[in-house]
XYZ file of C-alpha atoms in Angstrom:
313
model
C -30.222 12.903 22.156
C -32.916 11.739 24.544
C -32.030 9.814 27.667
C -32.012 6.137 26.914
C -33.999 3.522 28.709
C -31.674 2.019 31.326
C -33.044 -1.386 30.530
C -32.902 -1.006 26.796
C -31.169 -3.781 24.920
C -33.175 -3.759 21.730
C -31.163 -4.808 18.766
C -28.355 -6.442 20.722
C -29.296 -9.915 19.600
C -29.474 -8.830 15.974
C -26.130 -7.111 16.351
C -24.565 -10.262 17.759
C -25.958 -12.334 14.904
C -24.702 -9.849 12.346
C -21.188 -9.738 13.787
C -21.112 -13.513 14.240
C -22.083 -13.974 10.617
C -19.359 -11.582 9.500
C -16.729 -13.121 11.792
C -17.670 -16.759 12.373
C -14.132 -17.777 13.300
C -10.541 -16.619 13.636
C -9.698 -17.482 10.041
C -12.508 -15.242 8.801
C -11.233 -12.363 10.916
C -7.644 -12.816 9.691
C -8.831 -12.973 6.077
C -10.977 -9.889 6.609
C -8.068 -7.947 8.043
C -5.910 -9.093 5.143
C -8.546 -7.720 2.777
C -8.236 -4.298 4.412
C -4.423 -4.499 4.195
C -3.652 -5.394 7.789
C -1.566 -8.530 8.110
C -1.778 -10.422 11.347
C -0.568 -13.626 12.897
C -2.604 -16.280 14.673
C -2.021 -14.821 18.136
C -3.221 -11.310 17.334
C -6.088 -12.582 15.188
C -7.256 -14.733 18.088
C -7.082 -11.826 20.529
C -9.067 -9.541 18.221
C -11.628 -12.261 17.522
C -12.231 -12.809 21.215
C -12.458 -9.068 21.888
C -15.200 -8.736 19.281
C -17.144 -11.859 20.096
C -16.810 -11.762 23.902
C -17.211 -7.965 24.067
C -14.198 -7.843 26.346
C -11.700 -4.977 26.112
C -8.390 -5.865 24.510
C -5.138 -4.432 25.832
C -2.409 -4.381 23.192
C 1.156 -3.770 24.291
C 4.349 -3.655 22.298
C 7.090 -1.326 21.181
C 6.042 1.865 19.381
C 5.475 1.265 15.708
C 4.504 -2.400 15.738
C 0.929 -1.789 14.595
C -1.153 -1.519 17.773
C -3.130 1.516 16.643
C -3.360 0.170 13.110
C -4.954 -3.026 14.465
C -7.888 -1.064 15.878
C -8.209 0.991 12.722
C -8.236 -2.141 10.573
C -10.808 -3.786 12.836
C -13.133 -0.803 12.346
C -12.707 -1.031 8.583
C -13.447 -4.741 8.699
C -16.601 -4.203 10.754
C -17.522 -1.217 8.562
C -18.189 0.792 11.663
C -16.881 4.117 13.019
C -13.615 4.291 14.925
C -13.550 6.696 17.862
C -9.998 7.374 18.998
C -9.019 8.931 22.292
C -5.340 9.843 22.358
C -4.355 9.764 26.025
C -1.782 12.049 27.608
C -0.690 13.143 31.047
C -3.334 15.386 32.577
C -6.203 14.341 30.305
C -9.544 14.763 32.068
C -13.052 13.368 31.844
C -14.286 16.181 29.609
C -11.848 15.150 26.905
C -13.206 11.619 27.009
C -16.925 12.244 27.475
C -18.430 15.584 26.488
C -18.334 19.328 26.766
C -20.986 21.967 26.304
C -20.553 24.223 23.304
C -20.368 27.469 25.251
C -19.807 29.766 22.235
C -22.992 28.447 20.599
C -24.894 28.753 23.857
C -23.765 32.372 24.214
C -24.746 33.085 20.624
C -28.207 31.647 21.281
C -28.632 33.940 24.282
C -27.615 37.020 22.311
C -29.938 36.144 19.427
C -32.798 35.721 21.883
C -31.992 39.069 23.476
C -32.010 40.732 20.062
C -35.492 39.318 19.488
C -36.617 40.345 22.980
C -37.293 36.685 23.717
C -36.466 34.653 26.778
C -34.273 31.554 26.800
C -34.870 28.911 29.430
C -31.801 27.304 30.947
C -33.059 23.913 29.819
C -33.055 25.141 26.220
C -29.337 25.858 26.446
C -28.489 22.355 27.589
C -30.096 20.389 24.805
C -28.429 17.815 22.548
C -27.703 20.457 19.913
C -25.200 22.105 22.264
C -23.483 18.895 23.339
C -20.003 18.173 21.961
C -19.555 14.416 22.081
C -16.031 13.253 22.807
C -14.815 9.751 21.827
C -16.047 7.750 24.818
C -19.575 9.185 24.716
C -19.687 8.999 20.921
C -18.770 5.308 21.035
C -21.352 4.523 23.701
C -24.074 6.502 21.901
C -23.296 5.008 18.484
C -26.669 3.777 17.171
C -25.323 0.803 15.250
C -26.221 -1.388 13.505
C -22.777 -2.694 14.478
C -20.816 -1.603 17.538
C -18.296 1.168 17.098
C -14.622 0.544 17.781
C -13.275 2.669 20.624
C -9.496 3.077 20.661
C -7.959 4.290 23.914
C -4.517 4.995 22.544
C -1.519 4.998 24.890
C -3.622 4.609 28.025
C -0.373 4.330 29.972
C 0.230 8.059 29.412
C -2.940 9.014 31.282
C -3.081 9.363 35.053
C -4.171 6.344 37.047
C -7.308 8.217 38.134
C -8.339 8.836 34.548
C -7.622 5.215 33.713
C -9.967 4.098 36.491
C -12.688 6.570 35.524
C -12.636 5.564 31.884
C -12.756 1.896 32.573
C -15.632 2.277 35.021
C -17.653 4.100 32.351
C -16.913 1.346 29.864
C -17.787 -1.384 32.343
C -21.215 0.191 32.813
C -21.532 1.077 29.103
C -23.341 4.184 30.244
C -22.677 7.875 30.796
C -24.647 10.176 33.073
C -25.197 13.723 31.824
C -26.900 15.743 34.578
C -28.850 17.947 32.195
C -29.971 15.140 29.879
C -30.002 11.926 31.883
C -28.257 8.628 31.312
C -27.004 7.540 27.929
C -26.753 3.771 27.920
C -25.237 1.856 25.023
C -27.485 -0.420 23.029
C -24.402 -1.476 21.095
C -21.478 -1.461 23.572
C -18.321 -0.593 21.644
C -15.486 -2.930 20.847
C -12.719 -1.496 23.028
C -9.025 -1.632 22.169
C -6.495 -0.121 24.544
C -2.857 0.351 23.616
C 0.123 0.827 25.895
C 3.821 1.434 25.311
C 4.529 0.429 28.926
C 5.656 3.851 30.104
C 4.088 2.840 33.430
C 2.384 -0.220 34.867
C -1.370 -0.224 34.470
C -3.626 -0.891 37.427
C -4.420 -4.516 38.168
C -8.160 -3.800 38.042
C -7.790 -2.776 34.422
C -5.543 -5.572 33.272
C -7.681 -8.215 34.973
C -10.736 -7.170 32.987
C -8.948 -7.075 29.641
C -7.799 -9.629 27.180
C -4.091 -9.100 26.677
C -1.786 -9.457 23.714
C 1.821 -8.461 23.211
C 2.755 -7.521 19.647
C 6.344 -8.269 18.725
C 8.088 -6.382 15.958
C 7.446 -8.551 12.911
C 10.180 -10.455 11.089
C 11.766 -8.704 8.066
C 9.731 -10.863 5.689
C 6.487 -9.699 7.282
C 7.649 -6.073 7.309
C 8.437 -6.370 3.596
C 4.979 -7.778 2.937
C 3.367 -4.889 4.817
C 5.484 -2.326 2.941
C 4.471 -3.823 -0.403
C 0.822 -3.357 0.557
C 1.273 0.199 1.806
C 3.622 1.412 -0.942
C 2.192 -0.118 -4.093
C 4.484 0.136 -7.074
C 7.675 0.147 -5.022
C 10.510 -1.874 -6.518
C 10.944 -5.298 -4.980
C 14.742 -5.001 -4.568
C 14.240 -1.690 -2.774
C 11.655 -3.168 -0.421
C 13.996 -6.043 0.360
C 16.988 -3.759 0.915
C 15.094 -1.265 3.080
C 13.499 -3.870 5.344
C 16.858 -5.602 5.757
C 18.374 -2.242 6.684
C 15.608 -1.662 9.217
C 16.625 -4.966 10.781
C 20.234 -3.781 11.024
C 19.166 -0.536 12.648
C 17.008 -2.345 15.192
C 20.037 -4.395 16.221
C 21.760 -1.188 17.319
C 21.277 0.383 20.727
C 18.897 3.127 19.599
C 16.661 5.393 21.635
C 13.830 5.056 19.110
C 14.302 1.956 16.970
C 12.448 2.300 13.659
C 9.156 0.470 13.397
C 6.815 -0.468 10.603
C 5.692 3.127 10.046
C 9.297 4.230 9.511
C 9.857 1.386 7.041
C 6.823 2.535 5.063
C 7.925 6.180 5.225
C 11.431 5.290 4.096
C 10.385 3.209 1.102
C 7.848 5.884 0.158
C 10.554 8.564 0.257
C 13.094 6.459 -1.635
C 10.539 5.582 -4.295
C 9.628 9.235 -4.707
C 13.314 9.987 -5.263
C 13.499 7.330 -7.938
C 15.715 4.975 -5.942
C 15.358 1.384 -7.063
C 18.121 -0.184 -4.976
C 19.512 0.979 -1.638
C 23.037 2.357 -1.811
C 25.181 4.547 0.487
C 24.254 7.757 -1.325
C 20.522 7.045 -0.991
C 20.953 6.199 2.682
C 22.908 9.378 3.377
C 20.216 11.462 1.685
C 17.301 9.942 3.605
C 18.482 9.313 7.171
C 15.701 11.553 8.423
C 12.949 9.374 6.952
C 13.866 6.457 9.141
C 15.621 7.849 12.234
C 13.927 10.552 14.303
C 16.409 11.099 17.117
C 19.725 12.982 17.030
C 21.580 10.435 19.147
C 20.279 7.617 16.962
C 21.513 9.438 13.880
C 24.984 9.616 15.401
C 24.975 5.917 16.288
C 23.899 4.903 12.799
C 26.278 7.346 11.108
C 29.164 5.837 13.073
C 28.368 2.474 11.491
C 28.187 4.169 8.115
C 25.769 4.502 5.231
C 27.503 1.678 3.369
C 26.903 -0.703 6.278
C 23.253 0.215 6.428
C 22.874 -0.164 2.679
C 24.181 -3.703 3.002
C 27.609 -3.276 1.495
C 28.951 -6.563 0.258
C 25.568 -8.113 -0.390
C 25.489 -10.543 -3.224
């Protein structure tokens, strides 16, 4: 990977035209996401459209399980471009985001050279073939023709220092590698950040981002998503399960079930041959929808019959 020309911007105009032709307006983006099985509303579609067309990072917040990560994944499918995902956590460092040198391969190269009585220059050991690209560098170095999608998942779990470092690299769309030079993006990635609000993000970050809050969708929308993700599931079961998810979310739970749990539950029930939710089916599959011991106790106190919708017409 040779150092890029700091002033290089070749292809950017063509890239913009290509993306603009693919996504001329918000309706086209929403229809495109629908085609890749991601259902969105006008607010989220607008935020994603602006992130792509303005090349401005998009910060998505919302409860776990409302589809923040899936939005970035669907956007990559729509753009037919790679998705590079960096899962953030407490203590994550720059190497995890940018690059590392493949030390085992470097050591092997030295030993092979020694066996051949040859010399290895230090510069030979720090070539592109020994560079392990992590998500941020991979997204910046992506050659196109369309920009990659870079997902910084749960950025709120990272330290504030890492948050600042990452965003500075993205703002410059360039990474400096001492042994190789500067890698500057010719196709700056579309950046989506997600946060579960475990801490407040720095003002410098939020000011530079577009922002959108994703609410948990209404039961009708959840049912529509489940139908897409669990094809062949019985309609009464989908209706019953999504209604039950709504009942659970009304309880005071530590981890209220989200869309992913609804999909998992209907998938499990369908596999078991259940066509309509009943107390026995609920009692057998608590673990597919509730993932916390205290939540299991709370729901069990209300009873499997209540969750199954006892008394429904």
